[in-house]
Amino acid sequence: AQKITQTQPGMFVQEKEAVTLDCTYDTSDPSYGLFWYKQPSSGEMIFLIYQGSYDQQNATEGRYSLNFQKARKSANLVISASQLGDSAMYFCAMREPRGKFQFGAGTQVVVTP
Amino acid sequence: DTGVSQDPRHKITKRGQNVTFRCDPISEHNRLYWYRQTLGQGPEFLTYFQNEAQLEKSRLLSDRFSAERPKGSFSTLEIQRTEQGDSAMYLCASSYLGATNEKLFFGSGTQLSVL
């Protein structure tokens, strides 16, 4: 069963604008971790941000913030002040209690000048 | 710390041949994962290890696939009797169980092309 859902296959955003990437997840476990990774065209997977299921505050890492809505089981990524170098695939992932990580299908972001 | 290393970077093989990939995780990491990724898709879980123990193998994974981590350090992924549908990027990742925000560190992947 699909546990991570990313409904936006692709998005265009103008430079310096903010963009929100959607992610919903499905689990009955109370303990889990949520992650966002970036994969540029070069192929490497780059960790961006982490949110634990018990964390009370939304995670932030520089221009990245995670909008965590536990009751809705959503973990949207917000990228502020987009840069051309932000063009990439973005994957949402969930770490299950036993340690397995599941990934969504990804969202392709293209930043335009 | 040199990060997660995968070898080879690229592999071209003929259908029916066996192939083996190697992954060297970050040295202090006790968990190691294998994923498969096709173009435009997210990484698909294959299997993972904690030290030398294989904790889970994807039910979608054919019996032609096998993975080992004999001494709890490096791991190998073998595909027997390759098929064209096996063509994909095979990603290895490692993590440290016990870290507060345990996260995956990925290697650069092995791109497999089955002709």
PDB file of C-alpha atoms in Angstrom:
ATOM      1  CA  ALA A   1       0.000   0.000   0.000  1.00  0.00           C
ATOM      2  CA  GLN A   2       1.229   3.458  -0.892  1.00  0.00           C
ATOM      3  CA  LYS A   3       2.285   5.129   2.298  1.00  0.00           C
ATOM      4  CA  ILE A   4       3.662   8.400   0.947  1.00  0.00           C
ATOM      5  CA  THR A   5       1.673  10.430  -1.552  1.00  0.00           C
ATOM      6  CA  GLN A   6       2.988  13.356  -3.526  1.00  0.00           C
ATOM      7  CA  THR A   7       0.211  14.598  -5.793  1.00  0.00           C
ATOM      8  CA  GLN A   8       2.169  17.191  -7.767  1.00  0.00           C
ATOM      9  CA  PRO A   9       4.246  15.598 -10.522  1.00  0.00           C
ATOM     10  CA  GLY A  10       5.750  18.920 -11.526  1.00  0.00           C
ATOM     11  CA  MET A  11       5.759  22.598 -10.635  1.00  0.00           C
ATOM     12  CA  PHE A  12       7.103  25.807 -12.093  1.00  0.00           C
ATOM     13  CA  VAL A  13       8.106  28.611  -9.768  1.00  0.00           C
ATOM     14  CA  GLN A  14       9.663  31.983 -10.445  1.00  0.00           C
ATOM     15  CA  GLU A  15      12.954  32.904  -8.929  1.00  0.00           C
ATOM     16  CA  LYS A  16      12.621  34.559  -5.492  1.00  0.00           C
ATOM     17  CA  GLU A  17       9.092  33.227  -5.044  1.00  0.00           C
ATOM     18  CA  ALA A  18       8.070  30.655  -2.439  1.00  0.00           C
ATOM     19  CA  VAL A  19       6.797  27.201  -3.388  1.00  0.00           C
ATOM     20  CA  THR A  20       4.950  24.552  -1.391  1.00  0.00           C
ATOM     21  CA  LEU A  21       5.346  20.868  -2.167  1.00  0.00           C
ATOM     22  CA  ASP A  22       2.606  18.607  -0.886  1.00  0.00           C
ATOM     23  CA  CYS A  23       3.109  15.339   0.945  1.00  0.00           C
ATOM     24  CA  THR A  24       0.644  13.152   2.769  1.00  0.00           C
ATOM     25  CA  TYR A  25       1.481   9.949   4.564  1.00  0.00           C
ATOM     26  CA  ASP A  26      -0.320   6.976   5.993  1.00  0.00           C
ATOM     27  CA  THR A  27       0.647   5.202   9.185  1.00  0.00           C
ATOM     28  CA  SER A  28      -0.990   3.921  12.337  1.00  0.00           C
ATOM     29  CA  ASP A  29       2.250   4.047  14.304  1.00  0.00           C
ATOM     30  CA  PRO A  30       2.591   6.933  16.756  1.00  0.00           C
ATOM     31  CA  SER A  31       6.341   7.125  16.270  1.00  0.00           C
ATOM     32  CA  TYR A  32       7.752   7.988  12.869  1.00  0.00           C
ATOM     33  CA  GLY A  33      10.004  10.447  11.108  1.00  0.00           C
ATOM     34  CA  LEU A  34       9.322  12.546   8.057  1.00  0.00           C
ATOM     35  CA  PHE A  35      12.011  13.707   5.651  1.00  0.00           C
ATOM     36  CA  TRP A  36      12.486  15.658   2.485  1.00  0.00           C
ATOM     37  CA  TYR A  37      15.281  14.917   0.032  1.00  0.00           C
ATOM     38  CA  LYS A  38      16.388  16.792  -3.072  1.00  0.00           C
ATOM     39  CA  GLN A  39      17.694  15.026  -6.177  1.00  0.00           C
ATOM     40  CA  PRO A  40      19.255  17.319  -8.790  1.00  0.00           C
ATOM     41  CA  SER A  41      19.805  16.143 -12.339  1.00  0.00           C
ATOM     42  CA  SER A  42      23.232  14.886 -11.275  1.00  0.00           C
ATOM     43  CA  GLY A  43      21.443  12.158  -9.330  1.00  0.00           C
ATOM     44  CA  GLU A  44      22.683  12.449  -5.768  1.00  0.00           C
ATOM     45  CA  MET A  45      20.108  12.410  -2.976  1.00  0.00           C
ATOM     46  CA  ILE A  46      20.525  15.359  -0.638  1.00  0.00           C
ATOM     47  CA  PHE A  47      18.879  15.496   2.779  1.00  0.00           C
ATOM     48  CA  LEU A  48      16.973  18.723   3.365  1.00  0.00           C
ATOM     49  CA  ILE A  49      14.877  18.572   6.505  1.00  0.00           C
ATOM     50  CA  TYR A  50      13.505  16.257   9.200  1.00  0.00           C
ATOM     51  CA  GLN A  51      10.364  16.279  11.361  1.00  0.00           C
ATOM     52  CA  GLY A  52       9.755  13.821  14.162  1.00  0.00           C
ATOM     53  CA  SER A  53       6.194  12.744  14.893  1.00  0.00           C
ATOM     54  CA  TYR A  54       6.446  14.003  18.463  1.00  0.00           C
ATOM     55  CA  ASP A  55       7.997  17.335  17.574  1.00  0.00           C
ATOM     56  CA  GLN A  56       5.719  20.166  18.598  1.00  0.00           C
ATOM     57  CA  GLN A  57       7.208  22.776  16.336  1.00  0.00           C
ATOM     58  CA  ASN A  58       7.569  22.755  12.585  1.00  0.00           C
ATOM     59  CA  ALA A  59      11.111  22.072  11.424  1.00  0.00           C
ATOM     60  CA  THR A  60      13.104  24.748   9.635  1.00  0.00           C
ATOM     61  CA  GLU A  61      16.475  24.581   7.893  1.00  0.00           C
ATOM     62  CA  GLY A  62      17.485  27.817   6.236  1.00  0.00           C
ATOM     63  CA  ARG A  63      15.121  28.456   3.321  1.00  0.00           C
ATOM     64  CA  TYR A  64      13.344  25.142   3.925  1.00  0.00           C
ATOM     65  CA  SER A  65      10.474  24.689   6.340  1.00  0.00           C
ATOM     66  CA  LEU A  66       8.195  21.750   6.926  1.00  0.00           C
ATOM     67  CA  ASN A  67       4.508  22.418   7.509  1.00  0.00           C
ATOM     68  CA  PHE A  68       3.587  19.476   9.729  1.00  0.00           C
ATOM     69  CA  GLN A  69      -0.124  18.874  10.254  1.00  0.00           C
ATOM     70  CA  LYS A  70      -0.289  15.661  12.227  1.00  0.00           C
ATOM     71  CA  ALA A  71      -4.073  15.258  12.305  1.00  0.00           C
ATOM     72  CA  ARG A  72      -4.212  15.612   8.534  1.00  0.00           C
ATOM     73  CA  LYS A  73      -1.116  13.436   8.099  1.00  0.00           C
ATOM     74  CA  SER A  74       0.552  15.986   5.909  1.00  0.00           C
ATOM     75  CA  ALA A  75       4.144  17.190   5.808  1.00  0.00           C
ATOM     76  CA  ASN A  76       4.426  19.862   3.157  1.00  0.00           C
ATOM     77  CA  LEU A  77       7.781  21.378   2.261  1.00  0.00           C
ATOM     78  CA  VAL A  78       8.011  25.126   1.790  1.00  0.00           C
ATOM     79  CA  ILE A  79      10.958  26.552  -0.098  1.00  0.00           C
ATOM     80  CA  SER A  80      11.226  30.295   0.340  1.00  0.00           C
ATOM     81  CA  ALA A  81      13.014  32.706  -2.005  1.00  0.00           C
ATOM     82  CA  SER A  82      13.521  30.100  -4.742  1.00  0.00           C
ATOM     83  CA  GLN A  83      16.839  30.029  -6.560  1.00  0.00           C
ATOM     84  CA  LEU A  84      17.733  28.565  -9.932  1.00  0.00           C
ATOM     85  CA  GLY A  85      19.735  25.900  -8.122  1.00  0.00           C
ATOM     86  CA  ASP A  86      16.560  24.656  -6.465  1.00  0.00           C
ATOM     87  CA  SER A  87      15.479  23.062  -9.742  1.00  0.00           C
ATOM     88  CA  ALA A  88      15.392  19.351  -8.935  1.00  0.00           C
ATOM     89  CA  MET A  89      13.206  16.408  -7.955  1.00  0.00           C
ATOM     90  CA  TYR A  90      11.984  16.542  -4.376  1.00  0.00           C
ATOM     91  CA  PHE A  91      11.043  13.431  -2.448  1.00  0.00           C
ATOM     92  CA  CYS A  92       9.080  13.104   0.744  1.00  0.00           C
ATOM     93  CA  ALA A  93       9.953  10.100   2.889  1.00  0.00           C
ATOM     94  CA  MET A  94       8.784   8.478   6.090  1.00  0.00           C
ATOM     95  CA  ARG A  95      10.835   6.394   8.502  1.00  0.00           C
ATOM     96  CA  GLU A  96       8.756   3.652  10.110  1.00  0.00           C
ATOM     97  CA  PRO A  97       9.379   2.572  13.730  1.00  0.00           C
ATOM     98  CA  ARG A  98      11.394  -0.477  12.661  1.00  0.00           C
ATOM     99  CA  GLY A  99      13.621   1.737  10.577  1.00  0.00           C
ATOM    100  CA  LYS A 100      12.454   1.234   7.001  1.00  0.00           C
ATOM    101  CA  PHE A 101      12.242   4.405   4.930  1.00  0.00           C
ATOM    102  CA  GLN A 102       9.494   4.753   2.309  1.00  0.00           C
ATOM    103  CA  PHE A 103       9.605   7.393  -0.414  1.00  0.00           C
ATOM    104  CA  GLY A 104       6.968   9.173  -2.443  1.00  0.00           C
ATOM    105  CA  ALA A 105       6.969   9.440  -6.225  1.00  0.00           C
ATOM    106  CA  GLY A 106       8.483  12.901  -6.139  1.00  0.00           C
ATOM    107  CA  THR A 107       7.745  16.395  -7.444  1.00  0.00           C
ATOM    108  CA  GLN A 108       9.825  17.961 -10.197  1.00  0.00           C
ATOM    109  CA  VAL A 109      10.459  21.633  -9.478  1.00  0.00           C
ATOM    110  CA  VAL A 110      11.634  23.998 -12.192  1.00  0.00           C
ATOM    111  CA  VAL A 111      12.698  27.474 -11.138  1.00  0.00           C
ATOM    112  CA  THR A 112      12.462  30.083 -13.889  1.00  0.00           C
ATOM    113  CA  PRO A 113      14.266  33.438 -14.051  1.00  0.00           C
TER     114      PRO A 113
ATOM    115  CA  ASP B   1      34.597  10.265   6.330  1.00  0.00           C
ATOM    116  CA  THR B   2      34.264   9.523   2.641  1.00  0.00           C
ATOM    117  CA  GLY B   3      30.515   9.006   2.549  1.00  0.00           C
ATOM    118  CA  VAL B   4      28.661   6.066   1.047  1.00  0.00           C
ATOM    119  CA  SER B   5      30.547   4.470  -1.820  1.00  0.00           C
ATOM    120  CA  GLN B   6      29.046   2.301  -4.557  1.00  0.00           C
ATOM    121  CA  ASP B   7      30.804   0.266  -7.189  1.00  0.00           C
ATOM    122  CA  PRO B   8      30.530   0.140 -10.138  1.00  0.00           C
ATOM    123  CA  ARG B   9      28.939   3.439 -11.176  1.00  0.00           C
ATOM    124  CA  HIS B  10      27.650   1.910 -14.389  1.00  0.00           C
ATOM    125  CA  LYS B  11      27.029  -1.661 -15.492  1.00  0.00           C
ATOM    126  CA  ILE B  12      25.916  -2.853 -18.891  1.00  0.00           C
ATOM    127  CA  THR B  13      25.033  -6.501 -19.169  1.00  0.00           C
ATOM    128  CA  LYS B  14      23.226  -8.893 -21.437  1.00  0.00           C
ATOM    129  CA  ARG B  15      19.930 -10.417 -20.485  1.00  0.00           C
ATOM    130  CA  GLY B  16      20.424 -13.616 -18.539  1.00  0.00           C
ATOM    131  CA  GLN B  17      23.770 -12.647 -17.006  1.00  0.00           C
ATOM    132  CA  ASN B  18      24.381 -12.261 -13.293  1.00  0.00           C
ATOM    133  CA  VAL B  19      25.545  -8.964 -11.839  1.00  0.00           C
ATOM    134  CA  THR B  20      26.826  -7.950  -8.426  1.00  0.00           C
ATOM    135  CA  PHE B  21      27.017  -4.485  -6.920  1.00  0.00           C
ATOM    136  CA  ARG B  22      28.957  -3.385  -3.882  1.00  0.00           C
ATOM    137  CA  CYS B  23      28.181  -0.736  -1.298  1.00  0.00           C
ATOM    138  CA  ASP B  24      30.500   0.607   1.398  1.00  0.00           C
ATOM    139  CA  PRO B  25      28.537   2.590   3.988  1.00  0.00           C
ATOM    140  CA  ILE B  26      29.769   5.331   6.258  1.00  0.00           C
ATOM    141  CA  SER B  27      32.013   3.492   8.682  1.00  0.00           C
ATOM    142  CA  GLU B  28      30.107   3.996  11.933  1.00  0.00           C
ATOM    143  CA  HIS B  29      26.686   3.390  10.390  1.00  0.00           C
ATOM    144  CA  ASN B  30      24.975   0.195  11.500  1.00  0.00           C
ATOM    145  CA  ARG B  31      22.098   0.238   9.033  1.00  0.00           C
ATOM    146  CA  LEU B  32      22.363  -0.250   5.307  1.00  0.00           C
ATOM    147  CA  TYR B  33      19.607   0.009   2.714  1.00  0.00           C
ATOM    148  CA  TRP B  34      19.184  -0.881  -0.934  1.00  0.00           C
ATOM    149  CA  TYR B  35      16.729   0.950  -3.166  1.00  0.00           C
ATOM    150  CA  ARG B  36      15.905   0.811  -6.872  1.00  0.00           C
ATOM    151  CA  GLN B  37      14.974   3.907  -8.805  1.00  0.00           C
ATOM    152  CA  THR B  38      13.690   4.262 -12.349  1.00  0.00           C
ATOM    153  CA  LEU B  39      13.565   7.519 -14.265  1.00  0.00           C
ATOM    154  CA  GLY B  40      11.083  10.003 -12.846  1.00  0.00           C
ATOM    155  CA  GLN B  41      10.123   7.769  -9.934  1.00  0.00           C
ATOM    156  CA  GLY B  42      10.919   7.701  -6.248  1.00  0.00           C
ATOM    157  CA  PRO B  43      13.322   5.193  -4.703  1.00  0.00           C
ATOM    158  CA  GLU B  44      11.685   1.802  -4.265  1.00  0.00           C
ATOM    159  CA  PHE B  45      12.663  -0.113  -1.142  1.00  0.00           C
ATOM    160  CA  LEU B  46      14.433  -3.424  -1.758  1.00  0.00           C
ATOM    161  CA  THR B  47      15.965  -4.524   1.518  1.00  0.00           C
ATOM    162  CA  TYR B  48      17.804  -3.338   4.592  1.00  0.00           C
ATOM    163  CA  PHE B  49      20.264  -4.571   7.191  1.00  0.00           C
ATOM    164  CA  GLN B  50      21.060  -3.803  10.758  1.00  0.00           C
ATOM    165  CA  ASN B  51      24.680  -4.817  11.214  1.00  0.00           C
ATOM    166  CA  GLU B  52      24.834  -8.190   9.424  1.00  0.00           C
ATOM    167  CA  ALA B  53      21.164  -9.089   9.916  1.00  0.00           C
ATOM    168  CA  GLN B  54      18.796  -8.621   6.994  1.00  0.00           C
ATOM    169  CA  LEU B  55      15.708  -7.160   8.643  1.00  0.00           C
ATOM    170  CA  GLU B  56      13.341  -6.978   5.717  1.00  0.00           C
ATOM    171  CA  LYS B  57      13.168  -7.753   2.032  1.00  0.00           C
ATOM    172  CA  SER B  58      10.523  -6.266  -0.207  1.00  0.00           C
ATOM    173  CA  ARG B  59       7.751  -8.725  -1.039  1.00  0.00           C
ATOM    174  CA  LEU B  60       7.831  -7.344  -4.561  1.00  0.00           C
ATOM    175  CA  LEU B  61      11.402  -8.474  -4.936  1.00  0.00           C
ATOM    176  CA  SER B  62      12.025 -11.477  -7.127  1.00  0.00           C
ATOM    177  CA  ASP B  63      14.005 -14.454  -5.835  1.00  0.00           C
ATOM    178  CA  ARG B  64      16.604 -13.499  -8.419  1.00  0.00           C
ATOM    179  CA  PHE B  65      17.675 -10.691  -6.091  1.00  0.00           C
ATOM    180  CA  SER B  66      19.818 -11.382  -3.068  1.00  0.00           C
ATOM    181  CA  ALA B  67      21.770  -9.151  -0.740  1.00  0.00           C
ATOM    182  CA  GLU B  68      24.356  -9.778   1.918  1.00  0.00           C
ATOM    183  CA  ARG B  69      26.224  -7.837   4.529  1.00  0.00           C
ATOM    184  CA  PRO B  70      28.517 -10.518   5.867  1.00  0.00           C
ATOM    185  CA  LYS B  71      30.534  -8.632   8.468  1.00  0.00           C
ATOM    186  CA  GLY B  72      28.186  -5.776   9.104  1.00  0.00           C
ATOM    187  CA  SER B  73      30.262  -3.442   6.996  1.00  0.00           C
ATOM    188  CA  PHE B  74      30.035  -3.485   3.183  1.00  0.00           C
ATOM    189  CA  SER B  75      27.110  -5.055   1.362  1.00  0.00           C
ATOM    190  CA  THR B  76      26.594  -6.735  -1.993  1.00  0.00           C
ATOM    191  CA  LEU B  77      23.464  -6.917  -4.099  1.00  0.00           C
ATOM    192  CA  GLU B  78      23.333  -9.709  -6.671  1.00  0.00           C
ATOM    193  CA  ILE B  79      20.836 -10.034  -9.479  1.00  0.00           C
ATOM    194  CA  GLN B  80      20.760 -13.409 -11.178  1.00  0.00           C
ATOM    195  CA  ARG B  81      19.506 -14.020 -14.712  1.00  0.00           C
ATOM    196  CA  THR B  82      18.995 -10.346 -15.383  1.00  0.00           C
ATOM    197  CA  GLU B  83      15.978  -9.159 -17.336  1.00  0.00           C
ATOM    198  CA  GLN B  84      15.437  -5.925 -19.241  1.00  0.00           C
ATOM    199  CA  GLY B  85      13.012  -4.824 -16.532  1.00  0.00           C
ATOM    200  CA  ASP B  86      15.895  -4.821 -14.053  1.00  0.00           C
ATOM    201  CA  SER B  87      17.388  -1.778 -15.781  1.00  0.00           C
ATOM    202  CA  ALA B  88      17.406   0.966 -13.161  1.00  0.00           C
ATOM    203  CA  MET B  89      19.554   2.945 -10.766  1.00  0.00           C
ATOM    204  CA  TYR B  90      20.397   0.925  -7.666  1.00  0.00           C
ATOM    205  CA  LEU B  91      20.932   3.151  -4.674  1.00  0.00           C
ATOM    206  CA  CYS B  92      22.599   2.237  -1.429  1.00  0.00           C
ATOM    207  CA  ALA B  93      22.134   4.274   1.729  1.00  0.00           C
ATOM    208  CA  SER B  94      23.286   3.990   5.303  1.00  0.00           C
ATOM    209  CA  SER B  95      22.220   5.397   8.638  1.00  0.00           C
ATOM    210  CA  TYR B  96      23.094   5.268  12.298  1.00  0.00           C
ATOM    211  CA  LEU B  97      20.441   3.685  14.481  1.00  0.00           C
ATOM    212  CA  GLY B  98      20.408   5.679  17.658  1.00  0.00           C
ATOM    213  CA  ALA B  99      20.804   9.110  16.177  1.00  0.00           C
ATOM    214  CA  THR B 100      18.055  11.470  17.287  1.00  0.00           C
ATOM    215  CA  ASN B 101      17.044  12.285  13.756  1.00  0.00           C
ATOM    216  CA  GLU B 102      18.299   9.133  12.068  1.00  0.00           C
ATOM    217  CA  LYS B 103      18.457   9.893   8.379  1.00  0.00           C
ATOM    218  CA  LEU B 104      19.695   8.208   5.247  1.00  0.00           C
ATOM    219  CA  PHE B 105      22.969   9.086   3.562  1.00  0.00           C
ATOM    220  CA  PHE B 106      22.983   7.963  -0.045  1.00  0.00           C
ATOM    221  CA  GLY B 107      25.676   6.791  -2.387  1.00  0.00           C
ATOM    222  CA  SER B 108      25.876   7.898  -6.011  1.00  0.00           C
ATOM    223  CA  GLY B 109      24.205   4.730  -7.217  1.00  0.00           C
ATOM    224  CA  THR B 110      24.926   2.013  -9.764  1.00  0.00           C
ATOM    225  CA  GLN B 111      23.183   2.473 -13.100  1.00  0.00           C
ATOM    226  CA  LEU B 112      22.298  -0.922 -14.563  1.00  0.00           C
ATOM    227  CA  SER B 113      21.427  -1.363 -18.216  1.00  0.00           C
ATOM    228  CA  VAL B 114      20.274  -4.797 -19.342  1.00  0.00           C
ATOM    229  CA  LEU B 115      20.426  -5.295 -23.102  1.00  0.00           C
TER     230      LEU B 115
END
